[in-house]
XYZ file of C-alpha atoms in Angstrom:
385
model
C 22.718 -14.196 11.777
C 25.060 -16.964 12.401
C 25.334 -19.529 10.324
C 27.725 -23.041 9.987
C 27.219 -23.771 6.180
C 23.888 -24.171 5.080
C 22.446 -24.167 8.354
C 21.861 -20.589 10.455
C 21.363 -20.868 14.461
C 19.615 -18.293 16.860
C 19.830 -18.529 20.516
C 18.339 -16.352 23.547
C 15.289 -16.073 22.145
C 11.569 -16.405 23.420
C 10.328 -18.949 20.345
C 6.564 -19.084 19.914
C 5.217 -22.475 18.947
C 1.899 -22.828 18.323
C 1.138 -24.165 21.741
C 3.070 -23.082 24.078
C 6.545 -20.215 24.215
C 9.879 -21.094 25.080
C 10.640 -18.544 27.331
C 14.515 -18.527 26.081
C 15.587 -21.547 23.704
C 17.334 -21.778 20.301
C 16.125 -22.556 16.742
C 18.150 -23.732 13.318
C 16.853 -23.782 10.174
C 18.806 -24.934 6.910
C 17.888 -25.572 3.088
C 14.800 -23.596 3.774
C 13.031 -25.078 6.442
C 13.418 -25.261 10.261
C 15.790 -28.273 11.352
C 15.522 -28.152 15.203
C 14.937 -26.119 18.627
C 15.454 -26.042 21.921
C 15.205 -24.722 25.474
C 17.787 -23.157 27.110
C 21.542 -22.241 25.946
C 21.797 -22.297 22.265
C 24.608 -24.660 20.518
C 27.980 -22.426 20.562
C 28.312 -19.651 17.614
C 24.663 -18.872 17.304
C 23.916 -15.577 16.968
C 21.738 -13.388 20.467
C 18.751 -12.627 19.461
C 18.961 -10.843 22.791
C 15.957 -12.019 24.428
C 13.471 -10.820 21.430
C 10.558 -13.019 20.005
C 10.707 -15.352 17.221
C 7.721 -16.613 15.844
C 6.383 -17.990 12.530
C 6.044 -15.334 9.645
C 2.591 -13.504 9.374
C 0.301 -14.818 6.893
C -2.198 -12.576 5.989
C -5.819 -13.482 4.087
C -7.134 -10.391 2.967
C -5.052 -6.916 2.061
C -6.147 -4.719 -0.335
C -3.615 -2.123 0.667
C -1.955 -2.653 -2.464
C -4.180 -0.009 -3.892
C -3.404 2.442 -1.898
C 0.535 1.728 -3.645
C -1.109 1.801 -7.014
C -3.240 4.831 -6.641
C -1.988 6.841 -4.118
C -3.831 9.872 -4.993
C -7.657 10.542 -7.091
C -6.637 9.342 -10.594
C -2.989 8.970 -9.895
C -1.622 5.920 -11.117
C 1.924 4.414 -10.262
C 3.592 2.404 -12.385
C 2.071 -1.384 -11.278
C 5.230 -3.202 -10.731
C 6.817 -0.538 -8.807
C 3.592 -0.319 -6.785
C 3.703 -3.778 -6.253
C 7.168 -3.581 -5.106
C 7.071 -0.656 -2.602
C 3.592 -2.429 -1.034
C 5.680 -5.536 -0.555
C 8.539 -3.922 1.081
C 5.775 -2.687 3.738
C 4.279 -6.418 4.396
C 7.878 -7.856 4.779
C 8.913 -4.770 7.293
C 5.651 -5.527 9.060
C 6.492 -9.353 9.640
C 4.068 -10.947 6.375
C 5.940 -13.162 4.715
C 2.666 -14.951 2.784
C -0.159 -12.696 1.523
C -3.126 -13.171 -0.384
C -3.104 -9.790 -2.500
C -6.587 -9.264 -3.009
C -8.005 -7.663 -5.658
C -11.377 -6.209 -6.847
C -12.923 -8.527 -9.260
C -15.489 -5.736 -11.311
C -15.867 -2.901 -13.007
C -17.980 0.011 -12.164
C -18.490 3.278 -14.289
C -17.795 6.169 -11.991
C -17.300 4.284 -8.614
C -14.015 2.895 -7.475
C -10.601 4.399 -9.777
C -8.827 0.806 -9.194
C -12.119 -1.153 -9.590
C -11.857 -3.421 -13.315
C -7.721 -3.314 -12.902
C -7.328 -6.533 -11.378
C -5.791 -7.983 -14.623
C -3.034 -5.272 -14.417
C -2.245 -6.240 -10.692
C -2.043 -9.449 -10.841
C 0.108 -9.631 -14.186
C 2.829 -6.854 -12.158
C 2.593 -8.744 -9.222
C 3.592 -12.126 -11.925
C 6.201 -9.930 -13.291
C 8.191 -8.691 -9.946
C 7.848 -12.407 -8.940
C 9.720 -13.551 -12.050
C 12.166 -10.605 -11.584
C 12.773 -11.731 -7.808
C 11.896 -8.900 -6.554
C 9.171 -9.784 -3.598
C 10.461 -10.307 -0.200
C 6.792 -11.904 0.819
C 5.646 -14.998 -1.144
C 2.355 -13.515 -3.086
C -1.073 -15.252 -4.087
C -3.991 -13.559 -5.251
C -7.486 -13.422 -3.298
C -10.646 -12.959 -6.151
C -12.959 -10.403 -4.439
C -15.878 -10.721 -6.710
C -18.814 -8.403 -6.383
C -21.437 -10.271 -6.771
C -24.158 -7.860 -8.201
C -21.868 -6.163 -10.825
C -22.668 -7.304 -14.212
C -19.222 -8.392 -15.349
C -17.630 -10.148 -12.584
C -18.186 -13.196 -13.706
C -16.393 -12.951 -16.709
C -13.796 -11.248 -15.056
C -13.255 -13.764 -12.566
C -12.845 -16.534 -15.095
C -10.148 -14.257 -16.964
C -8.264 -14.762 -13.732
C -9.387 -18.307 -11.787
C -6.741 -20.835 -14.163
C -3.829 -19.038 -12.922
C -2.113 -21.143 -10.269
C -1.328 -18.147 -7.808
C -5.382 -17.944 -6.843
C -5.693 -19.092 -3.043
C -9.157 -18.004 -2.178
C -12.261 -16.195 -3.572
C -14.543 -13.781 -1.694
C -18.326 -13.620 -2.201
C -18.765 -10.060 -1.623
C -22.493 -7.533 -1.845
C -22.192 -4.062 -0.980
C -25.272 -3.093 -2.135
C -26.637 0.100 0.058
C -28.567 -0.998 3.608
C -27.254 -4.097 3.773
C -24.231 -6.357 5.574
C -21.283 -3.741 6.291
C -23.110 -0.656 5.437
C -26.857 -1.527 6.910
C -26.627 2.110 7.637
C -26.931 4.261 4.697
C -25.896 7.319 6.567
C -22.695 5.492 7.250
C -21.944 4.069 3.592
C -22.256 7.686 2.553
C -19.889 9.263 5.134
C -17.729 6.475 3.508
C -17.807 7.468 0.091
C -17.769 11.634 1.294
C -13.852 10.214 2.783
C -12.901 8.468 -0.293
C -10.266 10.142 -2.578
C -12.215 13.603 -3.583
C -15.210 12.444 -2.123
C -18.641 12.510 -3.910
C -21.613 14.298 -3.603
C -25.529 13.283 -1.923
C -26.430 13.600 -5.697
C -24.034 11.644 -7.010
C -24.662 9.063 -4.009
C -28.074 8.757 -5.374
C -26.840 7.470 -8.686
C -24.786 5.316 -7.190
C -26.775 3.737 -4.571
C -29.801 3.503 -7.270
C -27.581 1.627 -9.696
C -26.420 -0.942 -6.946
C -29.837 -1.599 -6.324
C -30.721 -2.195 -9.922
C -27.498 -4.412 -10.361
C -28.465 -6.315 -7.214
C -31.893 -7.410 -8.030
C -31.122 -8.120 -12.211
C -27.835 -10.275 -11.283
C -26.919 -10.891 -7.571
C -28.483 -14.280 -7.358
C -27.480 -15.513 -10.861
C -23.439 -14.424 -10.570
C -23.730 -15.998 -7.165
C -24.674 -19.608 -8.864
C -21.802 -18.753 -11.294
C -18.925 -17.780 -9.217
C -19.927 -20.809 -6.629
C -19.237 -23.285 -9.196
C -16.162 -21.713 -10.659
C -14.442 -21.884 -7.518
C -15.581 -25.573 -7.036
C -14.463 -26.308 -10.699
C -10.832 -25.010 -9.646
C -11.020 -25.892 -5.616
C -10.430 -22.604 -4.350
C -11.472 -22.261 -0.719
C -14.375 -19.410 -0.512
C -14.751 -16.523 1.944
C -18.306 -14.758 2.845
C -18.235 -11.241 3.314
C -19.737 -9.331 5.985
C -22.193 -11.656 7.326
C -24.673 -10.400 9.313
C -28.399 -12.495 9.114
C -29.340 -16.060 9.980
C -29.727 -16.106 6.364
C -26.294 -14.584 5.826
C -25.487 -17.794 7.575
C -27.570 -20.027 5.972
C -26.166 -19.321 2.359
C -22.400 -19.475 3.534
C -23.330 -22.782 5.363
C -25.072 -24.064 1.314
C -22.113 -22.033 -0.207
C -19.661 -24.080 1.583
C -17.730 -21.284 2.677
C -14.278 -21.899 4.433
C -13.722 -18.393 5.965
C -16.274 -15.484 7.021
C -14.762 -12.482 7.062
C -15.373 -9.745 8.748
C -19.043 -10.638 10.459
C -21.060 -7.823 11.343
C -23.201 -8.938 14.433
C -22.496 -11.531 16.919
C -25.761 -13.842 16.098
C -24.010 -14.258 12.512
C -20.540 -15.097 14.046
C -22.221 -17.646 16.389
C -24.395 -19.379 13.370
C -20.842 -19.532 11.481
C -18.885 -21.045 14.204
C -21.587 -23.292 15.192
C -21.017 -24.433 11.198
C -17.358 -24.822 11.572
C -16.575 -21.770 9.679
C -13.262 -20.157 10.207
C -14.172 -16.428 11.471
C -11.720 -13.801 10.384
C -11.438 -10.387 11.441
C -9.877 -7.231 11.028
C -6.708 -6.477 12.894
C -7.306 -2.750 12.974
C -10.139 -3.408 14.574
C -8.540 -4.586 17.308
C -5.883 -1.820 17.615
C -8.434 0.544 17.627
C -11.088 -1.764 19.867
C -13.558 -1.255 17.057
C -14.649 -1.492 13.434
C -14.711 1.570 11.823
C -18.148 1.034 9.808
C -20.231 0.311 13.680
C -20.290 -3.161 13.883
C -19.003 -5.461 16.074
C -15.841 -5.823 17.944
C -13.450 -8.407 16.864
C -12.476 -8.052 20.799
C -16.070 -8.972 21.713
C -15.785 -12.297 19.040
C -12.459 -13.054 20.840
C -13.974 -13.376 24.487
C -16.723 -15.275 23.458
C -14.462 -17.516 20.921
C -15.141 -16.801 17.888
C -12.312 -15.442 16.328
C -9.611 -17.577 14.415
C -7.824 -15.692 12.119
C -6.944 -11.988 12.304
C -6.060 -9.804 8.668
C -4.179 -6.656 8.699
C -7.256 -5.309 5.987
C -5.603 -2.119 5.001
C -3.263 -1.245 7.348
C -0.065 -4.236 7.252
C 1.352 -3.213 10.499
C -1.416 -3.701 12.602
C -1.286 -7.515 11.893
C 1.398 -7.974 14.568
C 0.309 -5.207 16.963
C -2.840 -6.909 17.307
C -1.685 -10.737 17.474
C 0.828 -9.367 20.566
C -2.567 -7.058 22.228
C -5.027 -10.029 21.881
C -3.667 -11.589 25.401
C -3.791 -8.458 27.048
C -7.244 -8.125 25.950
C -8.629 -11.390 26.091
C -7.711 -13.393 29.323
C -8.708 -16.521 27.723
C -6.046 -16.047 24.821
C -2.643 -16.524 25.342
C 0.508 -15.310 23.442
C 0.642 -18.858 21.157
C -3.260 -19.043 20.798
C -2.947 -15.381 19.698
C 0.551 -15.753 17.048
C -2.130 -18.775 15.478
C -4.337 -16.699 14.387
C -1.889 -14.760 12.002
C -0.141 -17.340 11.528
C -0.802 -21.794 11.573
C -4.941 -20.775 11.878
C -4.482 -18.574 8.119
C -2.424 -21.001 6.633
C -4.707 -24.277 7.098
C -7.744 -21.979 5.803
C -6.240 -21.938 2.415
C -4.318 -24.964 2.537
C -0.515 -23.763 2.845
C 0.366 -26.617 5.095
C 4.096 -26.202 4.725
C 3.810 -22.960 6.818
C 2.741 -20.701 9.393
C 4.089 -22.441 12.544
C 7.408 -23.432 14.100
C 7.814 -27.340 13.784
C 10.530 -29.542 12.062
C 10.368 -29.778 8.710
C 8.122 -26.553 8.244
C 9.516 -23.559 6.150
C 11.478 -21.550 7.885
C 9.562 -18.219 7.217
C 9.736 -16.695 10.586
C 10.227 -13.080 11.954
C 12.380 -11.958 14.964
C 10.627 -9.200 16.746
C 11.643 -6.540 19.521
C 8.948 -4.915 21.947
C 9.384 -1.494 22.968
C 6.278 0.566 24.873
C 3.795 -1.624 23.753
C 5.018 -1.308 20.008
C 6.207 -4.173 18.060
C 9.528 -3.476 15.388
C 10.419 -6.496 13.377
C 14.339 -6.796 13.564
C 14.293 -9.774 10.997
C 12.352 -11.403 8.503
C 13.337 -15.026 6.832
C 11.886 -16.709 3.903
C 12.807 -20.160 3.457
C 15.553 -19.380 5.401
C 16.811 -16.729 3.716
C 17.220 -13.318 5.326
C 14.818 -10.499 3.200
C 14.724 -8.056 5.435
């Protein structure tokens, strides 16, 4: 890109602000933030982005695709900081350039291979940060299972560390939230890895329910106050009851994600709280477990913020498809929600929109039948991929 010292110009491009698009203007960003834009003809020596968008960089809440990096096959493990590494290459490529990494916050004998390892992920992800080797800037997002005996403890082994941007209060105990439909929880776990059997389900699903009803309501007091001790934002997960609603709403919950039904995504917005869902679920027009369709939230507006979940690239497919789908949402209103709506949640102020003074983390992207390719990625201004 073209650059006059410190400062680096890019002209004939459609620039999405958060309220509105310059259909072809200029931007210049220098010493890591954006410095100025423009409509029309760009100053002279700026560099054609040849009519492509440029838009803030993606922030994304809630990934846990980082597992897939770490164990990419049943009881394969890669070395952490070259898992970390490769899975950060894929955000960057795919326009993130702020993720919450999230990781499982409990251990589980015989469930989950990456379950109990969140100490290992976030200490690699520390270590390739020190190395500067990210492209993204990384913070950590505490998914803590709320019946499991240990996550308490395991979540205060990780809360001091100054990286932690939000905390999930998760329960995916069998018939319940996500999986109210045993059948489908179990064609879940049949998918997973080597897959298990309807005996080994039974285990399973009989232990959840003995976890839920000795410790559920006790580690829920527990992690509650340790994220109001540190003041980190909280997220519900999978809300689906008026009384789903009613504890996030006591809980003082920031972001739901992922609600199930459309009565709990009305009771949450009526409450002020953020709704985030799945990106994929977009791209595909719906969730994968049967529930409700982030499309259907959209229309009636009651989505804010969208998350790529476990697939990175569909963050940006689905921010440029929301106006298509949703005649109410245009092309800015849509770009929020991945980007300015995300940041605010979790208080990263100093991104996530084009404005003066912001960070100049932004993404140049080319659209070709219907499929987004990011041509460019900056982080504070400098070029990463």
């Amino acid at each position: 890109m073209s650059s006059t010292g410190s400062e680096t110009v890019i002209g004939n491009a459609r620039i999405v602000l958060a309220d509105r698009v310059i259909e072809r203007g200029w931007i210049a960003f220098a010493d890591g933030c954006i410095a100025e834009f423009g409509e029309g003809d760009a100053p002279v020596g700026s560099d054609d982005a040849g009519g492509d968008l440029v838009m803030p960089g993606l922030i994304e809440l809630h990934t846990d695709h980082l597992e897939a990096h770490y164990v990419p096959r049943p009881k394969v493990f890669w070395d952490p900081i070259a898992a970390v590494v490769s899975y950060d290459g894929q955000l960057a490529t795919s326009g993130i350039t702020t993720v919450l990494d999230s990781l499982r916050v409990w251990r589980e004998d015989g469930a989950e291979e990456v379950d109990g390892r969140a100490g290992v992920l976030a200490a690699a992800i520390t270590a390739a940060r020190e190395e500067n080797l990210l492209r993204s800037d990384h913070f950590l997002h505490l998914r803590c299972e709320i019946p499991m005996p240990s996550v308490v403890e395991e979540a205060k082994e990780l809360i001091g560390r100054p990286d932690v941007r939000l905390m999930s209060l998760m329960d995916h105990t069998p018939g319940q939230r996500q999986f109210r439909d045993e059948v489908k929880l179990r064609q879940y776990y049949r998918g997973k890895g080597a897959g298990m059997t309807d005996a080994e389900l039974d285990v399973l699903f009989e232990r959840r329910f003995a976890y839920q009803k000795a410790y559920a309501a006790t580690n829920m007091r527990a992690i509650v106050a340790l994220a109001q001790q540190y003041e980190i934002p909280l997220a519900s997960h999978d809300d689906t009851t008026e009384e789903n609603v009613t504890d996030a709403i006591r809980d003082h919950v920031a972001v739901a994600e992922f609600p199930t039904t459309i009565e709990a995504a009305r009771g949450l917005h009526q409450a002020g709280i953020g709704i985030l869902m799945g990106a994929p679920n977009v791209v595909r027009g719906g969730s994968h477990s049967g529930n409700i369709a982030a499309v259907d939230l959209a229309r009636e507006g009651l989505l804010d913020i969208l998350s790529s979940d476990y697939i990175p690239s569909s963050l940006l497919m689905a921010a440029l498809q929301l106006p298509r789908l949703v005649s109410d949402i245009d092309l800015a209103s849509a770009v929020c929600t991945v980007s300015k709506a995300p940041a605010e949640a979790v208080g990263l102020n100093d991104r996530g929109e084009i404005a003066v003074g912001k960070r100049a983390d932004l993404i140049r992207v080319h659209v070709a039948r219907d499929i987004p390719v990011v041509r460019s990625v900056w982080r504070e201004g400098h070029r990463v991929a």
